[in-house]
mmCIF file of C-alpha atoms and ligand atoms in Angstrom:
data_model
loop_
_atom_site.group_PDB
_atom_site.id
_atom_site.type_symbol
_atom_site.label_atom_id
_atom_site.label_comp_id
_atom_site.label_asym_id
_atom_site.label_seq_id
_atom_site.Cartn_x
_atom_site.Cartn_y
_atom_site.Cartn_z
ATOM 1 C CA MET B 6 86.395 81.742 113.555
ATOM 2 C CA THR B 7 86.393 83.970 110.487
ATOM 3 C CA THR B 8 87.390 82.376 107.190
ATOM 4 C CA ILE B 9 89.407 84.634 104.886
ATOM 5 C CA ALA B 10 89.954 84.030 101.160
ATOM 6 C CA PHE B 11 93.280 85.487 100.029
ATOM 7 C CA ILE B 12 93.793 85.957 96.278
ATOM 8 C CA GLY B 13 97.256 86.829 94.911
ATOM 9 C CA LEU B 14 100.263 85.367 96.713
ATOM 10 C CA GLY B 15 103.134 87.300 95.132
ATOM 11 C CA HIS B 16 105.977 89.210 96.789
ATOM 12 C CA MET B 17 103.489 91.012 99.038
ATOM 13 C CA GLY B 18 100.468 88.737 99.207
ATOM 14 C CA LEU B 19 102.311 85.681 100.469
ATOM 15 C CA PRO B 20 103.759 87.294 103.623
ATOM 16 C CA MET B 21 100.500 89.205 104.244
ATOM 17 C CA ALA B 22 98.494 85.977 104.045
ATOM 18 C CA ARG B 23 100.985 84.292 106.365
ATOM 19 C CA ASN B 24 100.354 86.973 109.011
ATOM 20 C CA LEU B 25 96.590 86.366 108.825
ATOM 21 C CA LEU B 26 97.285 82.676 109.337
ATOM 22 C CA LYS B 27 99.546 83.451 112.318
ATOM 23 C CA ALA B 28 96.770 85.612 113.803
ATOM 24 C CA GLY B 29 94.594 82.501 113.904
ATOM 25 C CA PHE B 30 92.179 83.086 111.015
ATOM 26 C CA ASN B 31 91.120 80.229 108.746
ATOM 27 C CA LEU B 32 92.686 80.890 105.389
ATOM 28 C CA LYS B 33 91.777 79.767 101.884
ATOM 29 C CA VAL B 34 94.226 80.878 99.210
ATOM 30 C CA PHE B 35 94.416 81.144 95.457
ATOM 31 C CA ASP B 36 97.124 82.238 93.025
ATOM 32 C CA LEU B 37 97.743 81.417 89.390
ATOM 33 C CA VAL B 38 101.158 80.122 90.533
ATOM 34 C CA GLN B 39 100.832 76.763 92.274
ATOM 35 C CA ALA B 40 104.187 77.025 94.106
ATOM 36 C CA ALA B 41 103.003 80.074 96.060
ATOM 37 C CA MET B 42 99.924 78.177 97.256
ATOM 38 C CA ASP B 43 101.989 75.114 98.184
ATOM 39 C CA GLN B 44 104.093 77.181 100.597
ATOM 40 C CA LEU B 45 101.057 78.345 102.568
ATOM 41 C CA ALA B 46 99.290 74.996 102.337
ATOM 42 C CA GLY B 47 102.276 73.604 104.247
ATOM 43 C CA GLU B 48 101.574 76.148 106.995
ATOM 44 C CA GLY B 49 97.868 75.415 107.452
ATOM 45 C CA ALA B 50 96.074 77.293 104.659
ATOM 46 C CA LEU B 51 93.682 75.565 102.295
ATOM 47 C CA ALA B 52 94.771 75.866 98.644
ATOM 48 C CA ALA B 53 91.844 76.353 96.246
ATOM 49 C CA VAL B 54 91.725 75.437 92.558
ATOM 50 C CA SER B 55 90.079 78.740 91.591
ATOM 51 C CA ALA B 56 89.257 82.132 93.049
ATOM 52 C CA ILE B 57 85.573 81.188 93.060
ATOM 53 C CA GLU B 58 86.337 78.084 95.109
ATOM 54 C CA ALA B 59 88.533 80.077 97.494
ATOM 55 C CA VAL B 60 85.705 82.460 98.416
ATOM 56 C CA GLN B 61 83.144 79.718 99.141
ATOM 57 C CA GLY B 62 82.284 79.996 102.846
ATOM 58 C CA ALA B 63 84.568 83.003 103.384
ATOM 59 C CA GLN B 64 83.283 86.048 105.277
ATOM 60 C CA VAL B 65 86.266 88.154 104.197
ATOM 61 C CA VAL B 66 88.163 88.381 100.889
ATOM 62 C CA VAL B 67 91.599 89.973 100.552
ATOM 63 C CA SER B 68 93.165 90.536 97.124
ATOM 64 C CA MET B 69 96.737 91.553 96.278
ATOM 65 C CA LEU B 70 97.134 91.596 92.492
ATOM 66 C CA PRO B 71 99.446 93.482 90.113
ATOM 67 C CA ALA B 72 97.230 96.118 88.440
ATOM 68 C CA SER B 73 93.744 97.470 87.626
ATOM 69 C CA ARG B 74 92.972 94.952 84.879
ATOM 70 C CA HIS B 75 93.680 91.983 87.174
ATOM 71 C CA VAL B 76 91.415 93.409 89.895
ATOM 72 C CA GLU B 77 88.573 94.240 87.492
ATOM 73 C CA GLY B 78 88.968 90.802 85.901
ATOM 74 C CA LEU B 79 88.746 89.098 89.288
ATOM 75 C CA TYR B 80 85.644 90.857 90.623
ATOM 76 C CA LEU B 81 83.555 92.181 87.713
ATOM 77 C CA GLY B 82 81.480 90.524 85.007
ATOM 78 C CA ALA B 83 79.341 87.411 84.894
ATOM 79 C CA ASN B 84 82.231 85.175 85.978
ATOM 80 C CA GLY B 85 83.634 87.642 88.508
ATOM 81 C CA LEU B 86 83.675 87.139 92.262
ATOM 82 C CA PHE B 87 80.985 89.734 92.989
ATOM 83 C CA ALA B 88 78.503 87.462 91.231
ATOM 84 C CA ALA B 89 79.473 84.675 93.648
ATOM 85 C CA LEU B 90 79.894 86.532 96.969
ATOM 86 C CA LYS B 91 77.107 86.769 99.545
ATOM 87 C CA PRO B 92 75.823 90.263 100.402
ATOM 88 C CA GLY B 93 77.596 91.477 103.536
ATOM 89 C CA THR B 94 80.938 89.925 102.587
ATOM 90 C CA LEU B 95 83.865 92.186 103.470
ATOM 91 C CA VAL B 96 86.392 92.731 100.638
ATOM 92 C CA LEU B 97 89.779 94.305 101.320
ATOM 93 C CA GLU B 98 91.292 95.163 97.946
ATOM 94 C CA CYS B 99 94.963 95.858 98.694
ATOM 95 C CA SER B 100 96.489 96.088 95.188
ATOM 96 C CA THR B 101 97.732 99.426 93.844
ATOM 97 C CA ILE B 102 95.335 100.304 91.026
ATOM 98 C CA ALA B 103 93.928 103.403 89.310
ATOM 99 C CA PRO B 104 91.636 105.426 91.603
ATOM 100 C CA GLU B 105 89.015 105.285 88.863
ATOM 101 C CA ALA B 106 89.212 101.491 88.629
ATOM 102 C CA ALA B 107 88.860 101.367 92.417
ATOM 103 C CA ARG B 108 85.723 103.531 92.240
ATOM 104 C CA ASN B 109 84.246 101.226 89.557
ATOM 105 C CA VAL B 110 84.877 98.203 91.733
ATOM 106 C CA HIS B 111 83.365 100.001 94.752
ATOM 107 C CA ALA B 112 80.219 100.827 92.748
ATOM 108 C CA ALA B 113 79.811 97.236 91.540
ATOM 109 C CA ALA B 114 80.328 95.913 95.087
ATOM 110 C CA ARG B 115 77.739 98.309 96.512
ATOM 111 C CA GLU B 116 75.141 97.133 93.962
ATOM 112 C CA ARG B 117 75.552 93.611 95.344
ATOM 113 C CA GLY B 118 75.550 94.673 99.023
ATOM 114 C CA ILE B 119 79.234 93.780 99.367
ATOM 115 C CA GLN B 120 81.348 95.929 101.716
ATOM 116 C CA LEU B 121 84.570 96.891 99.947
ATOM 117 C CA LEU B 122 87.564 99.005 100.893
ATOM 118 C CA ASP B 123 90.402 100.072 98.603
ATOM 119 C CA ALA B 124 93.379 99.498 100.857
ATOM 120 C CA PRO B 125 96.757 99.789 99.107
ATOM 121 C CA VAL B 126 99.834 99.372 101.250
ATOM 122 C CA SER B 127 103.285 100.794 101.815
ATOM 123 C CA GLY B 128 106.243 99.236 103.577
ATOM 124 C CA GLY B 129 107.630 96.832 100.996
ATOM 125 C CA THR B 130 108.185 93.118 101.323
ATOM 126 C CA ALA B 131 109.999 93.609 104.651
ATOM 127 C CA GLY B 132 106.958 95.433 106.063
ATOM 128 C CA ALA B 133 104.668 92.723 104.709
ATOM 129 C CA ALA B 134 106.756 90.004 106.402
ATOM 130 C CA ALA B 135 106.989 91.893 109.697
ATOM 131 C CA GLY B 136 103.281 92.778 109.737
ATOM 132 C CA THR B 137 104.125 96.489 109.887
ATOM 133 C CA LEU B 138 102.552 97.694 106.636
ATOM 134 C CA THR B 139 100.875 101.065 106.301
ATOM 135 C CA PHE B 140 97.340 100.771 104.897
ATOM 136 C CA MET B 141 95.797 103.757 103.067
ATOM 137 C CA ILE B 142 92.087 103.153 102.961
ATOM 138 C CA GLY B 143 89.258 104.471 100.844
ATOM 139 C CA GLY B 144 85.620 103.695 101.613
ATOM 140 C CA GLN B 145 83.142 103.945 104.443
ATOM 141 C CA ALA B 146 84.275 104.421 108.059
ATOM 142 C CA GLU B 147 81.834 101.741 109.325
ATOM 143 C CA THR B 148 83.319 99.200 106.928
ATOM 144 C CA LEU B 149 86.801 100.119 108.092
ATOM 145 C CA ALA B 150 85.759 99.630 111.728
ATOM 146 C CA LYS B 151 84.621 96.102 110.845
ATOM 147 C CA ALA B 152 87.863 95.403 108.971
ATOM 148 C CA GLN B 153 90.254 96.605 111.706
ATOM 149 C CA PRO B 154 91.195 93.141 113.085
ATOM 150 C CA PHE B 155 92.292 91.983 109.629
ATOM 151 C CA PHE B 156 94.302 95.100 108.876
ATOM 152 C CA GLN B 157 95.895 94.940 112.327
ATOM 153 C CA ALA B 158 97.099 91.400 111.663
ATOM 154 C CA MET B 159 98.996 92.661 108.600
ATOM 155 C CA GLY B 160 99.920 96.241 109.380
ATOM 156 C CA LYS B 161 100.853 98.874 111.925
ATOM 157 C CA ASN B 162 99.541 102.179 110.554
ATOM 158 C CA ILE B 163 95.961 102.103 109.328
ATOM 159 C CA PHE B 164 94.794 105.375 107.770
ATOM 160 C CA HIS B 165 91.333 106.279 106.567
ATOM 161 C CA ALA B 166 92.270 108.405 103.538
ATOM 162 C CA GLY B 167 88.677 109.293 102.607
ATOM 163 C CA PRO B 168 85.818 108.015 100.406
ATOM 164 C CA ASP B 169 85.938 105.366 97.637
ATOM 165 C CA GLY B 170 89.267 105.498 95.750
ATOM 166 C CA ALA B 171 90.982 107.827 98.259
ATOM 167 C CA GLY B 172 93.370 105.092 99.388
ATOM 168 C CA GLN B 173 94.622 104.782 95.809
ATOM 169 C CA VAL B 174 95.106 108.532 95.459
ATOM 170 C CA ALA B 175 97.225 108.567 98.645
ATOM 171 C CA LYS B 176 99.200 105.590 97.377
ATOM 172 C CA VAL B 177 100.143 107.098 93.994
ATOM 173 C CA CYS B 178 101.189 110.343 95.717
ATOM 174 C CA ASN B 179 103.384 108.335 98.082
ATOM 175 C CA ASN B 180 104.956 106.199 95.372
ATOM 176 C CA GLN B 181 105.761 109.215 93.236
ATOM 177 C CA VAL B 182 107.778 110.574 96.196
ATOM 178 C CA LEU B 183 109.428 107.175 96.665
ATOM 179 C CA ALA B 184 110.475 106.919 93.000
ATOM 180 C CA VAL B 185 111.891 110.441 92.954
ATOM 181 C CA GLN B 186 113.834 109.757 96.178
ATOM 182 C CA MET B 187 115.169 106.470 94.827
ATOM 183 C CA ILE B 188 116.414 108.120 91.643
ATOM 184 C CA ALA B 189 117.918 111.056 93.570
ATOM 185 C CA THR B 190 119.689 108.649 95.944
ATOM 186 C CA ALA B 191 120.959 106.476 93.073
ATOM 187 C CA GLU B 192 122.426 109.384 91.107
ATOM 188 C CA ALA B 193 124.068 110.846 94.233
ATOM 189 C CA MET B 194 125.552 107.449 95.180
ATOM 190 C CA ALA B 195 127.001 107.079 91.672
ATOM 191 C CA MET B 196 128.389 110.632 91.685
ATOM 192 C CA GLY B 197 129.985 110.220 95.132
ATOM 193 C CA VAL B 198 131.593 106.900 94.269
ATOM 194 C CA ALA B 199 132.825 108.231 90.913
ATOM 195 C CA ASN B 200 134.526 111.005 92.910
ATOM 196 C CA GLY B 201 136.341 108.560 95.159
ATOM 197 C CA LEU B 202 134.052 108.008 98.152
ATOM 198 C CA GLU B 203 133.367 104.644 99.738
ATOM 199 C CA PRO B 204 129.702 103.832 99.038
ATOM 200 C CA ALA B 205 128.943 102.794 102.626
ATOM 201 C CA VAL B 206 130.570 105.950 104.038
ATOM 202 C CA LEU B 207 128.655 108.222 101.668
ATOM 203 C CA ALA B 208 125.392 106.385 102.339
ATOM 204 C CA GLU B 209 125.797 106.805 106.111
ATOM 205 C CA ILE B 210 126.704 110.500 105.853
ATOM 206 C CA MET B 211 123.649 111.259 103.709
ATOM 207 C CA ARG B 212 121.383 109.079 105.865
ATOM 208 C CA GLN B 213 122.336 111.128 108.950
ATOM 209 C CA SER B 214 122.189 114.460 107.106
ATOM 210 C CA SER B 215 119.592 116.593 105.395
ATOM 211 C CA GLY B 216 119.553 114.279 102.362
ATOM 212 C CA GLY B 217 118.269 111.438 104.554
ATOM 213 C CA ASN B 218 115.219 109.631 103.217
ATOM 214 C CA TRP B 219 113.477 106.230 103.271
ATOM 215 C CA THR B 220 115.701 104.767 100.541
ATOM 216 C CA LEU B 221 118.827 105.637 102.545
ATOM 217 C CA GLU B 222 117.229 104.366 105.778
ATOM 218 C CA LYS B 223 115.947 101.052 104.517
ATOM 219 C CA TYR B 224 116.566 100.352 100.848
ATOM 220 C CA ASN B 225 119.895 101.661 99.603
ATOM 221 C CA PRO B 226 120.206 101.000 95.847
ATOM 222 C CA TRP B 227 123.994 100.490 95.898
ATOM 223 C CA PRO B 228 124.909 96.776 96.122
ATOM 224 C CA GLY B 229 126.541 95.768 99.402
ATOM 225 C CA VAL B 230 125.776 98.955 101.335
ATOM 226 C CA MET B 231 122.924 97.395 103.315
ATOM 227 C CA ALA B 232 122.311 93.740 104.108
ATOM 228 C CA ASN B 233 119.005 92.161 103.081
ATOM 229 C CA THR B 234 118.110 94.701 100.411
ATOM 230 C CA PRO B 235 117.276 93.754 96.812
ATOM 231 C CA ALA B 236 120.401 95.713 95.719
ATOM 232 C CA SER B 237 122.570 93.359 97.785
ATOM 233 C CA ASN B 238 120.760 90.377 96.309
ATOM 234 C CA GLY B 239 121.189 91.016 92.571
ATOM 235 C CA TYR B 240 118.128 93.328 92.578
ATOM 236 C CA SER B 241 115.853 90.324 93.040
ATOM 237 C CA GLY B 242 112.753 90.236 95.262
ATOM 238 C CA GLY B 243 111.227 93.487 96.473
ATOM 239 C CA PHE B 244 109.113 95.743 94.250
ATOM 240 C CA MET B 245 109.448 95.178 90.506
ATOM 241 C CA ALA B 246 110.465 98.149 88.342
ATOM 242 C CA GLU B 247 107.482 97.408 86.086
ATOM 243 C CA LEU B 248 105.114 97.875 89.037
ATOM 244 C CA MET B 249 106.781 101.172 89.958
ATOM 245 C CA THR B 250 106.401 102.239 86.315
ATOM 246 C CA LYS B 251 102.698 101.374 86.546
ATOM 247 C CA ASP B 252 102.335 103.479 89.714
ATOM 248 C CA LEU B 253 104.128 106.452 88.144
ATOM 249 C CA GLY B 254 101.745 106.181 85.170
ATOM 250 C CA LEU B 255 98.795 106.223 87.597
ATOM 251 C CA ALA B 256 100.273 109.307 89.274
ATOM 252 C CA GLN B 257 100.508 111.060 85.897
ATOM 253 C CA GLU B 258 96.863 110.170 85.198
ATOM 254 C CA ALA B 259 95.864 111.623 88.567
ATOM 255 C CA ALA B 260 97.875 114.774 87.794
ATOM 256 C CA GLN B 261 96.197 115.042 84.406
ATOM 257 C CA ALA B 262 92.737 114.608 85.922
ATOM 258 C CA SER B 263 93.317 117.433 88.406
ATOM 259 C CA GLY B 264 95.518 119.704 86.253
ATOM 260 C CA SER B 265 98.356 119.292 88.789
ATOM 261 C CA SER B 266 101.945 120.074 87.820
ATOM 262 C CA THR B 267 104.186 117.075 88.591
ATOM 263 C CA PRO B 268 107.456 117.506 86.668
ATOM 264 C CA MET B 269 109.483 115.273 88.999
ATOM 265 C CA GLY B 270 106.944 112.476 88.707
ATOM 266 C CA ALA B 271 106.946 112.817 84.911
ATOM 267 C CA LEU B 272 110.742 112.572 84.755
ATOM 268 C CA ALA B 273 110.739 109.604 87.128
ATOM 269 C CA LEU B 274 108.255 107.820 84.843
ATOM 270 C CA GLN B 275 110.493 108.420 81.812
ATOM 271 C CA LEU B 276 113.549 107.012 83.617
ATOM 272 C CA TYR B 277 111.643 103.908 84.715
ATOM 273 C CA ARG B 278 110.332 103.381 81.169
ATOM 274 C CA LEU B 279 113.960 103.446 80.027
ATOM 275 C CA LEU B 280 114.785 100.705 82.539
ATOM 276 C CA LEU B 281 111.934 98.597 81.196
ATOM 277 C CA LYS B 282 113.310 99.040 77.663
ATOM 278 C CA GLN B 283 116.611 97.667 78.998
ATOM 279 C CA GLY B 284 114.792 94.496 80.047
ATOM 280 C CA LYS B 285 114.978 95.266 83.796
ATOM 281 C CA GLY B 286 111.243 95.431 84.512
ATOM 282 C CA LYS B 287 111.187 92.261 86.607
ATOM 283 C CA GLN B 288 114.039 93.446 88.834
ATOM 284 C CA ASP B 289 113.530 95.480 91.993
ATOM 285 C CA PHE B 290 112.936 99.183 91.356
ATOM 286 C CA SER B 291 116.263 100.082 93.034
ATOM 287 C CA VAL B 292 117.902 98.692 89.853
ATOM 288 C CA VAL B 293 117.501 102.300 88.632
ATOM 289 C CA GLN B 294 120.993 102.590 90.171
ATOM 290 C CA GLN B 295 122.361 100.947 87.015
ATOM 291 C CA LEU B 296 121.301 103.913 84.853
ATOM 292 C CA PHE B 297 124.019 105.919 86.599
ATOM 293 C CA VAL B 298 126.981 103.526 86.614
ATOM 294 C CA GLU B 299 129.155 102.130 83.821
HETATM 295 P P1 NAD G 317 103.641 90.161 92.324
HETATM 296 O O1 NAD G 317 103.645 90.225 90.836
HETATM 297 O O2 NAD G 317 104.807 89.584 93.044
HETATM 298 O O3 NAD G 317 102.335 89.351 92.824
HETATM 299 C C1 NAD G 317 101.096 89.359 92.178
HETATM 300 C C2 NAD G 317 100.513 87.950 92.290
HETATM 301 O O4 NAD G 317 99.185 87.957 91.767
HETATM 302 C C3 NAD G 317 101.297 86.905 91.495
HETATM 303 O O5 NAD G 317 101.654 85.838 92.348
HETATM 304 C C4 NAD G 317 100.331 86.474 90.399
HETATM 305 O O6 NAD G 317 100.456 85.113 90.047
HETATM 306 C C5 NAD G 317 98.985 86.731 91.085
HETATM 307 N N1 NAD G 317 97.861 86.891 90.185
HETATM 308 C C6 NAD G 317 97.732 87.690 89.097
HETATM 309 N N2 NAD G 317 96.499 87.585 88.575
HETATM 310 C C7 NAD G 317 95.816 86.704 89.359
HETATM 311 C C8 NAD G 317 94.492 86.174 89.344
HETATM 312 N N3 NAD G 317 93.620 86.537 88.416
HETATM 313 N N4 NAD G 317 94.150 85.292 90.288
HETATM 314 C C9 NAD G 317 95.030 84.922 91.243
HETATM 315 N N5 NAD G 317 96.297 85.383 91.322
HETATM 316 C C10 NAD G 317 96.678 86.261 90.380
HETATM 317 O O7 NAD G 317 103.362 91.645 92.832
HETATM 318 P P2 NAD G 317 103.596 92.245 94.311
HETATM 319 O O8 NAD G 317 104.962 92.842 94.387
HETATM 320 O O9 NAD G 317 103.140 91.258 95.322
HETATM 321 O O10 NAD G 317 102.567 93.476 94.241
HETATM 322 C C11 NAD G 317 101.159 93.288 94.350
HETATM 323 C C12 NAD G 317 100.514 94.668 94.428
HETATM 324 O O11 NAD G 317 101.020 95.365 95.562
HETATM 325 C C13 NAD G 317 100.792 95.561 93.202
HETATM 326 O O12 NAD G 317 99.646 96.305 92.913
HETATM 327 C C14 NAD G 317 101.933 96.438 93.696
HETATM 328 O O13 NAD G 317 101.951 97.679 92.998
HETATM 329 C C15 NAD G 317 101.598 96.588 95.160
HETATM 330 N N6 NAD G 317 102.707 96.852 96.079
HETATM 331 C C16 NAD G 317 103.882 96.153 95.985
HETATM 332 C C17 NAD G 317 104.914 96.423 96.894
HETATM 333 C C18 NAD G 317 106.249 95.679 96.848
HETATM 334 O O14 NAD G 317 107.184 96.110 97.541
HETATM 335 N N7 NAD G 317 106.369 94.584 96.106
HETATM 336 C C19 NAD G 317 104.748 97.384 97.890
HETATM 337 C C20 NAD G 317 103.527 98.062 97.979
HETATM 338 C C21 NAD G 317 102.523 97.774 97.068
#
C-alpha cells in the first residue's frame, strides 16, 4: 500500500489528509501545529516530528501550505525535502502560490528526478471535507496519470490546466473572480437590507436570478442567511482574508507580467488590504461584508 506524507494540516490540509486516510492509504503527517497532527494521529495517521521524517519511506508527498515562501522553504535548499526525496517520488503541491515560484519548484524537482505537479484547489473547506475539490493541475500529463488515484480521493473535478505553473495561473484567475463576486454580493446585501429588505429574502431572490453566483449559492456573507457558513459562525473557519489578499496580489503580478487589464481585481485587492488594516486578516474572506455595514 502506498505511503503518503502530508505536510500542512490547516483549514484545507486536515480534511484533505483525512480523505486520503479514508481511502486506505498509509499516511504520515507533519504540521508546525501539534494539535492538528494529534487529530489525525487519533484516526490512524502517523505524526512525524519533522517534514524530513514524514517523507521517509513515502512514495507520494502532498503539501498544503499558506504561500510561496513556505513552499520554497519546504522543498528547496540544502535542508529542503528535495535533497531528501528519492528520485521517482511523486509530489503533489496543492498550495496556492505564485506561478513563478511553482515553476522554480518544478525545475528543482526535475533536476532531482522527482515528479511534481502544481495542483491548487477550489471548493473551500466544505469541498475539502466532502472530497469534492476541484484540482487545477500544471505539469506533465504522464505524472498526472500516475497521480489520479490520490487526486480522486480528495476531489471531484481534476483538470490538466497545462505545463508547469499552469495550475497556479488558473487558480489566481478563479480567485480573482471569487473575490469580485464576494464583494459585489456583500455590497448588494448591505444596500438591500439598508433599504428595508429581509436579508434571507434578498439573498434567495438574487440566487435564483441573474445576479446568482457561487457566493450566493454556497457562501453568503450576511450572518444568519445560510447555515454552516463562516458568516454564520462569526466569520471563523473557511478561507482567511489574508490568504485571499495574497491571491489577489498574485493575480495582479500575473496581470503585470502579461500586460493584462484587470481593474476589478485591482480594486478587490485594495478592499481586502483595507480589511487587513482593520485587523480582520485571520477571519474568513466573507468578512468583507463588514466594510459595507455600520
Ligand atoms: P492554513 O493557514 O489554515 O493552513 C496552513 C498550514 O500550514 C498551517 O496549519 C500551518 O501550521 C502549516 N505550515 C506552515 N508552514 C509549514 C511548514 N514549513 N511545515 C509544516 N506545516 C507548515 O491555510 P489553508 O486555509 O489551509 O490554506 C492552505 C493553502 O490552500 C493556501 O495556499 C490557500 O491559499 C489555499 N486554499 C485555501 C482555501 C480555503 O478555503 N481555506 C481554498 C482553496 C485554496
